[in-house]
Structures are given as C-alpha cells and as structure tokens.
Amino acid sequence: MSEYRHDPVNGHWVILADNRSDRPDEYIETGWERISEACPFCEGNEGETPPEIARYAPRRGRTWLARVVPNKYPAVAPGARPPIGRPPPLEALEGYGVHEVVIESPRHLVSWSEMPIEGVRLTCRAYQERLAHLRRRGDLVYGVVFKNVGPAAGASIEHVHGQVLATALLPPPIAVRLAHWREGYHEAGRTVVSRWLDDERRDGARVVAETRHFAAVCPFASRVPYEVRIAPLEPMPYYEAIPAGWLGELASLLRDVVRRIERASARAAYNLIIHTAPFDAGPHDHFHWHIEILPRLTRAAGFEWGTGCFINPLLPETAASRLRAPHRTKP
Amino acid sequence: MSEYRHDPVNGHWVILADNRSDRPDEYIETGWERISEACPFCEGNEGETPPEIARYAPRRGRTWLARVVPNKYPAVAPGARPPIGRPPPLEALEGYGVHEVVIESPRHLVSWSEMPIEGVRLTCRAYQERLAHLRRRGDLVYGVVFKNVGPAAGASIEHVHGQVLATALLPPPIAVRLAHWREGYHEAGRTVVSRWLDDERRDGARVVAETRHFAAVCPFASRVPYEVRIAPLEPMPYYEAIPAGWLGELASLLRDVVRRIERASARAAYNLIIHTAPFDAGPHDHFHWHIEILPRLTRAAGFEWGTGCFINPLLPETAASRLRAPHRTKP
C-alpha cells in the first residue's frame, strides 16, 4: 500500500509507492556521449571564459583552486537600465539579474566526490562571497546557488562547476514557501526547518549523518530516490554567515553525502541547491538556510508536471539506511 | 536580452532566454534502447493486463480500439478501508485512490500522430467516461489524465497509452491555482483561461491553430520549447462534459498539434495533461478545462528544481510560427 506524505518544509505532498520499483521498464538509457574534446574550465584554458570575477588560490602550489566567471550564456543579465515592465494581462519584465559560474577545480573532475576537501571548502566559501556580494548590490531580490552534475541533471559541461543566479523577482513558489515559514515561525517561535529537523532526529530512521553543527536527512516526503536535505542544527537565515571555522565540517559532510549517493547508485547525476534568505531587508528570522541534493535517477512524468506532486518509488527510510551503510572502500 | 514572463493561468514566471539556444552542449544523448520484445498492450496479449474495466469497439472490424485496465503497479489504490492519517508534524495518509491505464490502440503505435482519428476520438471519450465515473464515486477529491510519450517523458512502455489517476487529496499547487482562478472569476466575471485566450487571440503571435470550438496556443510564458495549451473557446469546467459532437473536432486538433510538434522536432518525447475541475461538489464556474502538451526536449536542472521557475531557450512566438508552417507532407 502506498502513502501520501507531506513535507513540512517545502509544503509539497508526495506519493511514496515502493511497489512501483518492481515495474518493468521497456527502455534502457544507452547513455550520453561527451562529444567535446577541449574543456573551457580546465587549468590553462582560462582565456576561454569571460574575464574572471574572483579567484581562490591555495597557500602554495597551483595558481588557483576555484574561479568565478560570468556565465557566457546568461539566463539573466544586468541591463544598462533598470527592468522595464510590460503590464498585465500578459506581464513581462526585462531579464535583469546576474548569472555567474564557479569553476570548482583546476583539474578535470566531475563531482565533489573526487575533490580534495580543501577544494570543496573553498567552493563553499566562494558561494558565500558571491551571495554576500549580490545581496549588497541592492538591485536584486533573490539569489540561489545550484549545481547540475551529469547530463541527466541538465549539465551541458562536464567539468565540476556550479552556478549563482540572482533575479529581479521572487519566484512565486518561493514566495508561497516564505509565507508558510513566516507563519510557522510566528506560531511556534522556531523555524519550520528546526521543527522538521527535531522530528527527523527524534525518529532517526531517515537521518544519514550528523556532525557537530549540521545534519543530513532523507526527508520524510522525499520527492526522488536518495533525496538529501542538509541544514545547520541551529537556525541561521544566511548561508553566507556560516562561520569560517565551520566550513571544513560542512565541506566534509557534503563530500561524504555525495560519495554515499554515488556508491548507492553508481555515477548518479544530481542537482544540488543552496537556499539562503532572499535579498530584501528582512527580518529573516523565519529563514533557515539549507541545501537540497536531488539525484536524477527517475524521470518526472506527466503526473508530476501536471500536479506538482511527485511519485517516489523508494522509501526514504530505505534510502537513508543504504546511505548510512559503512563505506567499504577507504573514505 | 532575456525576459521574465508571467503565466496568468498557472501563475508561474519563466525566464525566456533565446541566447541560451546558442549554448554549446558537450553531451549528446545516445538515446534509449527498447529492450523488451513482447508488448503487454498489443492486440492478442489482453491476458497480460489486469482484467479489463472497459472496452471501446469500432462498429465493425477489430474487437477493440481502446481498452481501460487497472494500472498493474498503481501509485495509489482503493484500500479496503478509507484513508487513515498520521497526524502532523510528519503527516501522512494511506495512498487511497485509483490509477488506471487506457490502451489507446490495438496496434503497436507510439504516438497520437500515427493513429486514425477515430482512435483518438474514442480515446478522448474513454477519458471522459473514466473521469465521470471517478467523479461519481464520491470518495475521491481530484483526478487528472496524463500521457507520457517516449522514455525522456517518463514512459516505461512504448505502446501508445495514457493514465488516469484520482487521489484522496488535492495537490497543493493545484489548490493554489484554484484559489487564483476563483478570485479571478469573481473579479472579472470570466474565467482566467478565457481572459488569457482573449489576450492570446488578440495578439495572435502565439496561436497555433483555431477550430470552431477550440484554440491551441504556445503560451506567452511557455516553460519549455513548443509547449502548447489547448482549451475550448467558451468556458466549460468539465472535460467530461464536452458534447459528443465536438469530440471529432478535438481529436483532429490534438492529432494535428502533435504532428506539428513531431515535425518541428523529430520523434519528440512529450507529456500531455488533461485538467478538469476537481471532484468536490463545486460550484466550478471558475474552472475552464484545458490540455497541456509539454515536449521534453530540454532537461529541468537545479534552477528549476530549486525555484519552480523555468528557463526556456525558445521564444513561444518562434515556436508557434514553426508549428503553424504548412505541412509539407499530406496531412
């Protein structure tokens, strides 16, 4: 028997139907072929990206460990003038915003699982600094960090990288979520994410890992197999405000979780999203920054597109127990 | 320069960024392989499906043109008892509902583009009758019809078919949309879809086809390349209530639009969704049934998953003009 489950954080319902994992599939994906030989993100090819915005260098050795560049094909761009609108009914605004790329390694790696901890830590710091910078500009409303790893997750470039996209408008699903978090915070005096974390930790069945300051959990209402949500144990609105001393711990947890996902499903494509408070003046006490990792092993179909409700064939309890299993190879 | 656009029907914003169609892709999808030899949906293999619920037969000739069967791997199922809930915070309900499959042709076809009009018409009628039946039961809250065509659209079986899924709860994104439609209807005395259709028809740039009772339009804020929304010109809450005399016209328009999409992008995978008023007692004057066709040529990535906001690299004006171009082969 399947189950409808509600996610108290995002507000969605999912259908958990583990009987559907027995469903025969007439198709196998014969995969993707990488047709490119040159890589614009590798060390030595720095001239192939637009001029660098920032660079993160190690104390000695290589000239850089991470680089920030403008996206060469931006979805949004800072125009010469503020956004001009087309009024309703068919409402439009100029695509005002910032779209940057963080090249996360000088070497041609694909996933955080392959990177040294120092590289993941500097990457986490780069995202902090970009978000802080975009927040300070004052002309943008909302910013999000996301990673597409593998072509099935929407990546068009193989070399390990992530993106920062800041917009002049607040996406409506985010606005709905913010209203729900604000209401929950005023009702309970605690963030919705804190209360969810308490419930998950009390139950324990879906907790993947816990460190001093962070927890990684397969949410009760996971939308996809091996979905993981990572959040600080204590509420903090801004990802940018994570103390520098905690970043190594976060980087290590993130790499460990990605490794565990890739062990459970070899070379899994995945999306990773960092949610931080929007750029308005606040207050943002209701916001509890967090990271979502969404492996892309299943394909959203008509039901998901039509209703926004996901059918997930893997129970998060099973997912978490597989992800928790001890590493067989050295860590 | 890209553009943010608002969809007055679904309430979403999209980013239209046609510069991103120039973006090089390191990957090509080497595709999918169909590994199955037998097809459970072909004429002669009727014993491989669960017992038939309904059958649509032509006046003479074949024994059936369409069959309705329970989904062998249902996402939801009618339990022996009414749904029992788990209370918040981690809220759950038994997966009570109905999940059926409509086998749309006795022959091994893949898409409506290949079917005779009579087959598409009977299929459209089968969906009407299934929805009407599920609505009458009184124990279900919401029903949706969807088709997954091609593995990239989530199909696991090649043989042309669709699904009806009725649930014991209203998905929250649908609830948000209904509230918006109700409000819009009370403000203007007309459905939100009617007002959108008027605006699109007045502008004309995105209209793909219009028949006596229906229009097919690439919406102003299309989420994906070649997205098409089809609706009756006059408001009607229930897809089930389309007069029998109009069904041939609708079937013919649907087949024509699918053919045009497949001509613009060979063998495009697509999802098709039929939205009809929910199963509560109503009134549903604010609901205007419609069909969405979402070709799956692009891949939703981290930004879409994180924000619910889509980046579309093809302007709907361009999409509609390509879809409108006269057929070169015989129709």
mmCIF file of N, CA and C in Angstrom, chain A residues 1-4 6 11 13 15 19-20 23-24 26-35 73-76 89-96 146 148 151 153 155-156 158 167-169 171-173 199 206 220 271 275 296 299-303 305-307 310, chain B residues 1-4 6 11 13 15 19-20 23-24 26-35 73-76 89-96 146 148 151 153 155-156 158 167-169 171-173 199 206 220 271 275 296 299-303 305-307 310:
data_model
loop_
_atom_site.group_PDB
_atom_site.id
_atom_site.type_symbol
_atom_site.label_atom_id
_atom_site.label_comp_id
_atom_site.label_asym_id
_atom_site.label_seq_id
_atom_site.Cartn_x
_atom_site.Cartn_y
_atom_site.Cartn_z
ATOM 1 N N MET A 1 0.859 -1.204 0.000
ATOM 2 C CA MET A 1 0.000 0.000 0.000
ATOM 3 C C MET A 1 0.885 1.241 0.000
ATOM 4 N N SER A 2 0.563 2.160 -0.855
ATOM 5 C CA SER A 2 1.359 3.375 -0.931
ATOM 6 C C SER A 2 0.886 4.385 0.114
ATOM 7 N N GLU A 3 1.594 5.491 0.172
ATOM 8 C CA GLU A 3 1.333 6.505 1.185
ATOM 9 C C GLU A 3 1.464 7.898 0.582
ATOM 10 N N TYR A 4 0.558 8.799 0.940
ATOM 11 C CA TYR A 4 0.771 10.227 0.680
ATOM 12 C C TYR A 4 1.557 10.764 1.870
ATOM 13 N N HIS A 6 3.453 14.413 3.520
ATOM 14 C CA HIS A 6 3.554 15.872 3.433
ATOM 15 C C HIS A 6 4.929 16.326 3.894
ATOM 16 N N GLY A 11 6.259 22.185 1.764
ATOM 17 C CA GLY A 11 4.807 22.232 1.648
ATOM 18 C C GLY A 11 4.226 21.252 0.642
ATOM 19 N N TRP A 13 3.196 17.559 -1.187
ATOM 20 C CA TRP A 13 2.857 16.172 -0.891
ATOM 21 C C TRP A 13 3.556 15.300 -1.920
ATOM 22 N N ILE A 15 3.721 10.990 -3.315
ATOM 23 C CA ILE A 15 3.166 9.639 -3.196
ATOM 24 C C ILE A 15 4.354 8.687 -3.120
ATOM 25 N N ASN A 19 5.967 -0.241 -4.386
ATOM 26 C CA ASN A 19 5.597 -1.305 -5.316
ATOM 27 C C ASN A 19 6.006 -0.951 -6.744
ATOM 28 N N ARG A 20 6.128 0.359 -7.041
ATOM 29 C CA ARG A 20 6.447 0.762 -8.407
ATOM 30 C C ARG A 20 7.910 0.516 -8.774
ATOM 31 N N ARG A 23 8.145 -2.273 -11.217
ATOM 32 C CA ARG A 23 7.595 -2.007 -12.543
ATOM 33 C C ARG A 23 8.637 -2.262 -13.615
ATOM 34 N N PRO A 24 8.326 -3.108 -14.596
ATOM 35 C CA PRO A 24 9.323 -3.353 -15.639
ATOM 36 C C PRO A 24 9.444 -2.116 -16.525
ATOM 37 N N GLU A 26 10.588 -0.978 -20.289
ATOM 38 C CA GLU A 26 10.953 -1.491 -21.614
ATOM 39 C C GLU A 26 12.231 -0.845 -22.129
ATOM 40 N N TYR A 27 12.597 0.276 -21.507
ATOM 41 C CA TYR A 27 13.711 1.045 -22.046
ATOM 42 C C TYR A 27 14.939 0.945 -21.163
ATOM 43 N N ILE A 28 16.117 0.938 -21.766
ATOM 44 C CA ILE A 28 17.300 1.281 -21.000
ATOM 45 C C ILE A 28 17.917 2.502 -21.666
ATOM 46 N N GLU A 29 18.454 3.376 -20.834
ATOM 47 C CA GLU A 29 19.087 4.571 -21.358
ATOM 48 C C GLU A 29 20.473 4.133 -21.785
ATOM 49 N N THR A 30 20.752 4.276 -23.063
ATOM 50 C CA THR A 30 22.065 3.851 -23.527
ATOM 51 C C THR A 30 23.091 4.913 -23.177
ATOM 52 N N GLY A 31 22.605 6.000 -22.617
ATOM 53 C CA GLY A 31 23.532 6.941 -22.019
ATOM 54 C C GLY A 31 23.805 8.167 -22.850
ATOM 55 N N TRP A 32 24.871 8.818 -22.479
ATOM 56 C CA TRP A 32 25.246 10.093 -23.053
ATOM 57 C C TRP A 32 26.673 9.950 -23.528
ATOM 58 N N GLU A 33 26.967 10.672 -24.575
ATOM 59 C CA GLU A 33 28.333 10.638 -25.054
ATOM 60 C C GLU A 33 28.871 12.056 -24.950
ATOM 61 N N ARG A 34 30.096 12.189 -24.450
ATOM 62 C CA ARG A 34 30.697 13.509 -24.384
ATOM 63 C C ARG A 34 31.411 13.717 -25.711
ATOM 64 N N ILE A 35 30.930 14.706 -26.470
ATOM 65 C CA ILE A 35 31.444 14.865 -27.825
ATOM 66 C C ILE A 35 32.542 15.919 -27.897
ATOM 67 N N TYR A 73 26.517 32.398 -21.399
ATOM 68 C CA TYR A 73 25.163 32.364 -21.979
ATOM 69 C C TYR A 73 24.164 32.613 -20.855
ATOM 70 N N PRO A 74 24.163 33.859 -20.336
ATOM 71 C CA PRO A 74 23.378 34.108 -19.116
ATOM 72 C C PRO A 74 21.874 34.025 -19.357
ATOM 73 N N ALA A 75 21.165 33.473 -18.389
ATOM 74 C CA ALA A 75 19.701 33.467 -18.426
ATOM 75 C C ALA A 75 19.169 34.858 -18.095
ATOM 76 N N VAL A 76 19.907 35.576 -17.248
ATOM 77 C CA VAL A 76 19.560 36.958 -16.903
ATOM 78 C C VAL A 76 20.852 37.759 -16.934
ATOM 79 N N PRO A 89 -2.433 42.104 -18.979
ATOM 80 C CA PRO A 89 -2.549 40.698 -18.608
ATOM 81 C C PRO A 89 -1.314 39.856 -18.945
ATOM 82 N N LEU A 90 -0.667 40.089 -20.093
ATOM 83 C CA LEU A 90 0.498 39.259 -20.411
ATOM 84 C C LEU A 90 1.729 40.016 -19.940
ATOM 85 N N GLU A 91 2.034 39.819 -18.670
ATOM 86 C CA GLU A 91 3.002 40.617 -17.942
ATOM 87 C C GLU A 91 4.419 40.125 -18.200
ATOM 88 N N ALA A 92 5.327 41.074 -18.417
ATOM 89 C CA ALA A 92 6.729 40.709 -18.621
ATOM 90 C C ALA A 92 7.631 41.774 -18.034
ATOM 91 N N LEU A 93 8.861 41.367 -17.739
ATOM 92 C CA LEU A 93 9.891 42.268 -17.227
ATOM 93 C C LEU A 93 11.171 41.948 -17.976
ATOM 94 N N GLU A 94 12.008 42.957 -18.172
ATOM 95 C CA GLU A 94 13.327 42.676 -18.737
ATOM 96 C C GLU A 94 14.064 41.669 -17.855
ATOM 97 N N GLY A 95 14.872 40.832 -18.471
ATOM 98 C CA GLY A 95 15.555 39.775 -17.717
ATOM 99 C C GLY A 95 16.754 40.281 -16.951
ATOM 100 N N TYR A 96 16.484 41.198 -16.017
ATOM 101 C CA TYR A 96 17.531 41.834 -15.230
ATOM 102 C C TYR A 96 18.021 40.877 -14.148
ATOM 103 N N PHE A 146 23.106 26.732 -7.546
ATOM 104 C CA PHE A 146 22.723 25.370 -7.935
ATOM 105 C C PHE A 146 23.832 24.710 -8.728
ATOM 106 N N ASN A 148 24.450 21.357 -11.415
ATOM 107 C CA ASN A 148 23.902 20.309 -12.268
ATOM 108 C C ASN A 148 25.061 19.361 -12.559
ATOM 109 N N PRO A 151 24.731 14.908 -17.376
ATOM 110 C CA PRO A 151 23.778 15.405 -18.372
ATOM 111 C C PRO A 151 22.323 15.134 -17.985
ATOM 112 N N ALA A 153 21.078 15.529 -15.256
ATOM 113 C CA ALA A 153 20.689 16.583 -14.319
ATOM 114 C C ALA A 153 20.711 17.957 -14.987
ATOM 115 N N ALA A 155 23.274 19.190 -16.915
ATOM 116 C CA ALA A 155 24.599 19.769 -17.156
ATOM 117 C C ALA A 155 24.879 19.788 -18.658
ATOM 118 N N SER A 156 25.496 20.873 -19.138
ATOM 119 C CA SER A 156 25.942 20.886 -20.531
ATOM 120 C C SER A 156 27.465 20.826 -20.584
ATOM 121 N N GLU A 158 30.940 19.139 -18.539
ATOM 122 C CA GLU A 158 31.266 18.055 -17.611
ATOM 123 C C GLU A 158 32.088 18.515 -16.402
ATOM 124 N N THR A 167 18.014 37.186 -9.279
ATOM 125 C CA THR A 167 16.946 37.713 -10.127
ATOM 126 C C THR A 167 16.331 38.988 -9.550
ATOM 127 N N ALA A 168 15.580 39.668 -10.416
ATOM 128 C CA ALA A 168 14.886 40.893 -10.014
ATOM 129 C C ALA A 168 13.483 40.583 -9.519
ATOM 130 N N LEU A 169 13.123 39.302 -9.497
ATOM 131 C CA LEU A 169 11.812 38.960 -8.928
ATOM 132 C C LEU A 169 11.918 37.694 -8.101
ATOM 133 N N PRO A 171 10.569 34.143 -7.299
ATOM 134 C CA PRO A 171 9.719 33.125 -7.928
ATOM 135 C C PRO A 171 8.511 32.813 -7.045
ATOM 136 N N PRO A 172 7.300 32.749 -7.619
ATOM 137 C CA PRO A 172 6.101 32.546 -6.800
ATOM 138 C C PRO A 172 6.158 31.325 -5.874
ATOM 139 N N PRO A 173 6.720 30.167 -6.294
ATOM 140 C CA PRO A 173 6.745 29.050 -5.330
ATOM 141 C C PRO A 173 7.599 29.372 -4.103
ATOM 142 N N ASP A 199 11.898 16.623 14.496
ATOM 143 C CA ASP A 199 11.066 15.436 14.260
ATOM 144 C C ASP A 199 11.885 14.338 13.604
ATOM 145 N N ARG A 206 15.506 8.292 9.104
ATOM 146 C CA ARG A 206 15.899 8.899 7.832
ATOM 147 C C ARG A 206 17.148 9.774 7.941
ATOM 148 N N PHE A 220 11.277 12.959 5.089
ATOM 149 C CA PHE A 220 10.088 12.109 5.229
ATOM 150 C C PHE A 220 9.277 12.066 3.932
ATOM 151 N N ASN A 271 21.265 17.157 -8.843
ATOM 152 C CA ASN A 271 21.234 18.603 -8.675
ATOM 153 C C ASN A 271 21.451 18.911 -7.210
ATOM 154 N N HIS A 275 19.754 27.088 -0.572
ATOM 155 C CA HIS A 275 18.689 28.060 -0.309
ATOM 156 C C HIS A 275 19.131 28.990 0.813
ATOM 157 N N ARG A 296 19.108 12.359 -9.863
ATOM 158 C CA ARG A 296 18.187 12.323 -11.002
ATOM 159 C C ARG A 296 18.176 10.929 -11.610
ATOM 160 N N ARG A 299 12.536 9.814 -13.809
ATOM 161 C CA ARG A 299 12.191 10.889 -14.731
ATOM 162 C C ARG A 299 10.820 11.445 -14.343
ATOM 163 N N ALA A 300 10.766 12.755 -14.120
ATOM 164 C CA ALA A 300 9.471 13.375 -13.853
ATOM 165 C C ALA A 300 8.591 13.162 -15.078
ATOM 166 N N ALA A 301 7.343 12.749 -14.860
ATOM 167 C CA ALA A 301 6.452 12.445 -15.981
ATOM 168 C C ALA A 301 5.218 13.340 -15.916
ATOM 169 N N GLY A 302 4.197 12.992 -16.695
ATOM 170 C CA GLY A 302 3.021 13.849 -16.826
ATOM 171 C C GLY A 302 2.349 14.156 -15.501
ATOM 172 N N PHE A 303 2.280 13.187 -14.605
ATOM 173 C CA PHE A 303 1.616 13.433 -13.325
ATOM 174 C C PHE A 303 2.340 14.532 -12.555
ATOM 175 N N TRP A 305 4.413 16.865 -13.770
ATOM 176 C CA TRP A 305 4.301 18.142 -14.482
ATOM 177 C C TRP A 305 2.915 18.742 -14.315
ATOM 178 N N GLY A 306 1.900 17.891 -14.285
ATOM 179 C CA GLY A 306 0.538 18.402 -14.243
ATOM 180 C C GLY A 306 0.087 18.817 -12.860
ATOM 181 N N THR A 307 0.633 18.199 -11.827
ATOM 182 C CA THR A 307 0.093 18.421 -10.482
ATOM 183 C C THR A 307 1.115 18.968 -9.493
ATOM 184 N N PHE A 310 4.879 14.517 -6.592
ATOM 185 C CA PHE A 310 5.817 13.523 -7.092
ATOM 186 C C PHE A 310 5.454 12.112 -6.651
ATOM 187 N N MET B 1 18.849 40.268 -24.885
ATOM 188 C CA MET B 1 18.322 40.472 -23.529
ATOM 189 C C MET B 1 17.178 39.509 -23.280
ATOM 190 N N SER B 2 17.238 38.841 -22.144
ATOM 191 C CA SER B 2 16.183 37.893 -21.838
ATOM 192 C C SER B 2 15.002 38.607 -21.188
ATOM 193 N N GLU B 3 13.957 37.851 -20.904
ATOM 194 C CA GLU B 3 12.715 38.411 -20.381
ATOM 195 C C GLU B 3 12.136 37.487 -19.314
ATOM 196 N N TYR B 4 11.637 38.065 -18.234
ATOM 197 C CA TYR B 4 10.787 37.320 -17.312
ATOM 198 C C TYR B 4 9.354 37.441 -17.845
ATOM 199 N N HIS B 6 5.171 36.215 -17.128
ATOM 200 C CA HIS B 6 4.224 35.663 -16.168
ATOM 201 C C HIS B 6 3.113 34.916 -16.892
ATOM 202 N N GLY B 11 0.107 30.821 -13.046
ATOM 203 C CA GLY B 11 0.689 31.694 -12.037
ATOM 204 C C GLY B 11 2.203 31.684 -11.992
ATOM 205 N N TRP B 13 6.231 32.229 -13.245
ATOM 206 C CA TRP B 13 7.086 33.075 -14.075
ATOM 207 C C TRP B 13 8.073 32.161 -14.786
ATOM 208 N N ILE B 15 11.793 32.382 -17.364
ATOM 209 C CA ILE B 15 12.814 33.236 -17.971
ATOM 210 C C ILE B 15 12.954 32.785 -19.421
ATOM 211 N N ASN B 19 19.119 33.537 -26.153
ATOM 212 C CA ASN B 19 20.578 33.471 -26.325
ATOM 213 C C ASN B 19 21.123 32.110 -25.882
ATOM 214 N N ARG B 20 20.392 31.446 -24.976
ATOM 215 C CA ARG B 20 20.903 30.178 -24.457
ATOM 216 C C ARG B 20 20.756 29.023 -25.449
ATOM 217 N N ARG B 23 24.108 28.007 -26.708
ATOM 218 C CA ARG B 23 24.993 27.391 -25.735
ATOM 219 C C ARG B 23 25.480 26.036 -26.231
ATOM 220 N N PRO B 24 26.798 25.835 -26.276
ATOM 221 C CA PRO B 24 27.266 24.528 -26.738
ATOM 222 C C PRO B 24 26.973 23.467 -25.681
ATOM 223 N N GLU B 26 28.252 19.792 -24.374
ATOM 224 C CA GLU B 26 29.320 18.798 -24.525
ATOM 225 C C GLU B 26 28.762 17.406 -24.732
ATOM 226 N N TYR B 27 27.476 17.257 -24.410
ATOM 227 C CA TYR B 27 26.907 15.910 -24.426
ATOM 228 C C TYR B 27 25.934 15.730 -25.582
ATOM 229 N N ILE B 28 25.903 14.537 -26.151
ATOM 230 C CA ILE B 28 24.735 14.163 -26.931
ATOM 231 C C ILE B 28 24.133 12.924 -26.269
ATOM 232 N N GLU B 29 22.812 12.880 -26.297
ATOM 233 C CA GLU B 29 22.135 11.738 -25.719
ATOM 234 C C GLU B 29 22.205 10.644 -26.771
ATOM 235 N N THR B 30 22.850 9.541 -26.436
ATOM 236 C CA THR B 30 22.948 8.471 -27.422
ATOM 237 C C THR B 30 21.635 7.707 -27.469
ATOM 238 N N GLY B 31 20.725 8.090 -26.583
ATOM 239 C CA GLY B 31 19.364 7.609 -26.734
ATOM 240 C C GLY B 31 18.991 6.493 -25.804
ATOM 241 N N TRP B 32 17.930 5.850 -26.194
ATOM 242 C CA TRP B 32 17.311 4.827 -25.382
ATOM 243 C C TRP B 32 17.183 3.594 -26.257
ATOM 244 N N GLU B 33 17.270 2.460 -25.625
ATOM 245 C CA GLU B 33 17.081 1.241 -26.370
ATOM 246 C C GLU B 33 15.872 0.530 -25.788
ATOM 247 N N ARG B 34 15.037 0.025 -26.665
ATOM 248 C CA ARG B 34 13.885 -0.736 -26.182
ATOM 249 C C ARG B 34 14.323 -2.183 -26.066
ATOM 250 N N ILE B 35 14.349 -2.672 -24.823
ATOM 251 C CA ILE B 35 14.938 -3.989 -24.607
ATOM 252 C C ILE B 35 13.885 -5.082 -24.586
ATOM 253 N N TYR B 73 0.915 -1.568 -11.540
ATOM 254 C CA TYR B 73 1.818 -1.056 -10.495
ATOM 255 C C TYR B 73 1.287 0.300 -10.034
ATOM 256 N N PRO B 74 0.133 0.296 -9.370
ATOM 257 C CA PRO B 74 -0.536 1.570 -9.087
ATOM 258 C C PRO B 74 0.225 2.424 -8.083
ATOM 259 N N ALA B 75 0.226 3.740 -8.337
ATOM 260 C CA ALA B 75 0.796 4.691 -7.376
ATOM 261 C C ALA B 75 -0.150 4.845 -6.192
ATOM 262 N N VAL B 76 -1.460 4.721 -6.456
ATOM 263 C CA VAL B 76 -2.473 4.774 -5.400
ATOM 264 C C VAL B 76 -3.464 3.651 -5.675
ATOM 265 N N PRO B 89 3.536 16.420 13.113
ATOM 266 C CA PRO B 89 4.269 17.179 12.107
ATOM 267 C C PRO B 89 4.596 16.380 10.839
ATOM 268 N N LEU B 90 4.947 15.100 10.952
ATOM 269 C CA LEU B 90 5.275 14.356 9.735
ATOM 270 C C LEU B 90 4.015 13.629 9.290
ATOM 271 N N GLU B 91 3.216 14.366 8.538
ATOM 272 C CA GLU B 91 1.862 13.985 8.206
ATOM 273 C C GLU B 91 1.827 13.010 7.030
ATOM 274 N N ALA B 92 0.998 11.977 7.165
ATOM 275 C CA ALA B 92 0.854 11.017 6.072
ATOM 276 C C ALA B 92 -0.568 10.495 6.013
ATOM 277 N N LEU B 93 -0.939 10.009 4.846
ATOM 278 C CA LEU B 93 -2.239 9.400 4.610
ATOM 279 C C LEU B 93 -2.007 8.139 3.803
ATOM 280 N N GLU B 94 -2.858 7.131 4.019
ATOM 281 C CA GLU B 94 -2.784 5.959 3.149
ATOM 282 C C GLU B 94 -2.973 6.366 1.692
ATOM 283 N N GLY B 95 -2.309 5.664 0.819
ATOM 284 C CA GLY B 95 -2.351 6.031 -0.602
ATOM 285 C C GLY B 95 -3.625 5.601 -1.287
ATOM 286 N N TYR B 96 -4.735 6.158 -0.804
ATOM 287 C CA TYR B 96 -6.048 5.792 -1.313
ATOM 288 C C TYR B 96 -6.300 6.501 -2.643
ATOM 289 N N PHE B 146 -3.063 11.880 -17.785
ATOM 290 C CA PHE B 146 -1.768 12.279 -18.342
ATOM 291 C C PHE B 146 -1.220 11.200 -19.254
ATOM 292 N N ASN B 148 2.533 9.943 -21.049
ATOM 293 C CA ASN B 148 3.990 10.041 -21.133
ATOM 294 C C ASN B 148 4.385 9.356 -22.437
ATOM 295 N N PRO B 151 10.594 7.627 -23.672
ATOM 296 C CA PRO B 151 11.261 7.433 -22.375
ATOM 297 C C PRO B 151 11.727 8.744 -21.746
ATOM 298 N N ALA B 153 10.160 11.321 -21.574
ATOM 299 C CA ALA B 153 8.987 11.902 -20.916
ATOM 300 C C ALA B 153 8.498 11.013 -19.775
ATOM 301 N N ALA B 155 7.989 7.622 -19.949
ATOM 302 C CA ALA B 155 7.273 6.399 -20.334
ATOM 303 C C ALA B 155 8.126 5.183 -19.992
ATOM 304 N N SER B 156 7.479 4.124 -19.492
ATOM 305 C CA SER B 156 8.215 2.878 -19.316
ATOM 306 C C SER B 156 7.727 1.833 -20.328
ATOM 307 N N GLU B 158 6.246 1.437 -24.429
ATOM 308 C CA GLU B 158 6.241 2.180 -25.695
ATOM 309 C C GLU B 158 4.848 2.310 -26.304
ATOM 310 N N THR B 167 -7.019 10.953 -6.764
ATOM 311 C CA THR B 167 -6.416 10.931 -5.431
ATOM 312 C C THR B 167 -7.409 11.357 -4.347
ATOM 313 N N ALA B 168 -7.019 11.047 -3.115
ATOM 314 C CA ALA B 168 -7.835 11.419 -1.962
ATOM 315 C C ALA B 168 -7.436 12.785 -1.424
ATOM 316 N N LEU B 169 -6.475 13.420 -2.066
ATOM 317 C CA LEU B 169 -6.134 14.783 -1.642
ATOM 318 C C LEU B 169 -5.867 15.657 -2.849
ATOM 319 N N PRO B 171 -3.523 18.167 -4.666
ATOM 320 C CA PRO B 171 -2.126 18.602 -4.597
ATOM 321 C C PRO B 171 -2.049 20.115 -4.323
ATOM 322 N N PRO B 172 -1.183 20.538 -3.385
ATOM 323 C CA PRO B 172 -1.143 21.960 -3.020
ATOM 324 C C PRO B 172 -0.953 22.923 -4.200
ATOM 325 N N PRO B 173 -0.117 22.605 -5.224
ATOM 326 C CA PRO B 173 -0.013 23.574 -6.324
ATOM 327 C C PRO B 173 -1.348 23.747 -7.058
ATOM 328 N N ASP B 199 -6.547 37.434 -24.753
ATOM 329 C CA ASP B 199 -5.302 38.182 -24.946
ATOM 330 C C ASP B 199 -4.450 37.521 -26.015
ATOM 331 N N ARG B 206 1.162 33.843 -30.996
ATOM 332 C CA ARG B 206 1.443 32.528 -30.411
ATOM 333 C C ARG B 206 0.338 31.509 -30.658
ATOM 334 N N PHE B 220 2.240 32.521 -23.731
ATOM 335 C CA PHE B 220 3.152 33.664 -23.591
ATOM 336 C C PHE B 220 4.315 33.321 -22.661
ATOM 337 N N ASN B 271 4.834 15.088 -22.719
ATOM 338 C CA ASN B 271 3.777 14.791 -21.764
ATOM 339 C C ASN B 271 2.532 15.558 -22.183
ATOM 340 N N HIS B 275 -6.588 18.770 -17.697
ATOM 341 C CA HIS B 275 -7.019 19.361 -16.428
ATOM 342 C C HIS B 275 -8.527 19.552 -16.440
ATOM 343 N N ARG B 296 9.484 17.258 -24.258
ATOM 344 C CA ARG B 296 10.586 17.105 -23.301
ATOM 345 C C ARG B 296 11.913 17.119 -24.045
ATOM 346 N N ARG B 299 16.161 19.722 -20.419
ATOM 347 C CA ARG B 299 16.171 18.993 -19.159
ATOM 348 C C ARG B 299 16.056 19.993 -18.016
ATOM 349 N N ALA B 300 15.063 19.787 -17.161
ATOM 350 C CA ALA B 300 14.948 20.643 -15.984
ATOM 351 C C ALA B 300 16.209 20.454 -15.145
ATOM 352 N N ALA B 301 16.797 21.563 -14.680
ATOM 353 C CA ALA B 301 18.056 21.482 -13.941
ATOM 354 C C ALA B 301 17.878 22.089 -12.549
ATOM 355 N N GLY B 302 18.994 22.332 -11.865
ATOM 356 C CA GLY B 302 18.946 22.765 -10.472
ATOM 357 C C GLY B 302 18.121 24.021 -10.260
ATOM 358 N N PHE B 303 18.203 24.974 -11.184
ATOM 359 C CA PHE B 303 17.453 26.215 -11.008
ATOM 360 C C PHE B 303 15.949 25.931 -10.985
ATOM 361 N N TRP B 305 14.432 23.012 -10.322
ATOM 362 C CA TRP B 305 14.083 22.221 -9.141
ATOM 363 C C TRP B 305 14.093 23.082 -7.885
ATOM 364 N N GLY B 306 15.014 24.030 -7.819
ATOM 365 C CA GLY B 306 15.155 24.821 -6.599
ATOM 366 C C GLY B 306 14.134 25.929 -6.480
ATOM 367 N N THR B 307 13.666 26.460 -7.605
ATOM 368 C CA THR B 307 12.846 27.672 -7.552
ATOM 369 C C THR B 307 11.461 27.501 -8.174
ATOM 370 N N PHE B 310 11.139 28.326 -14.616
ATOM 371 C CA PHE B 310 11.781 27.658 -15.743
ATOM 372 C C PHE B 310 12.570 28.620 -16.627
#
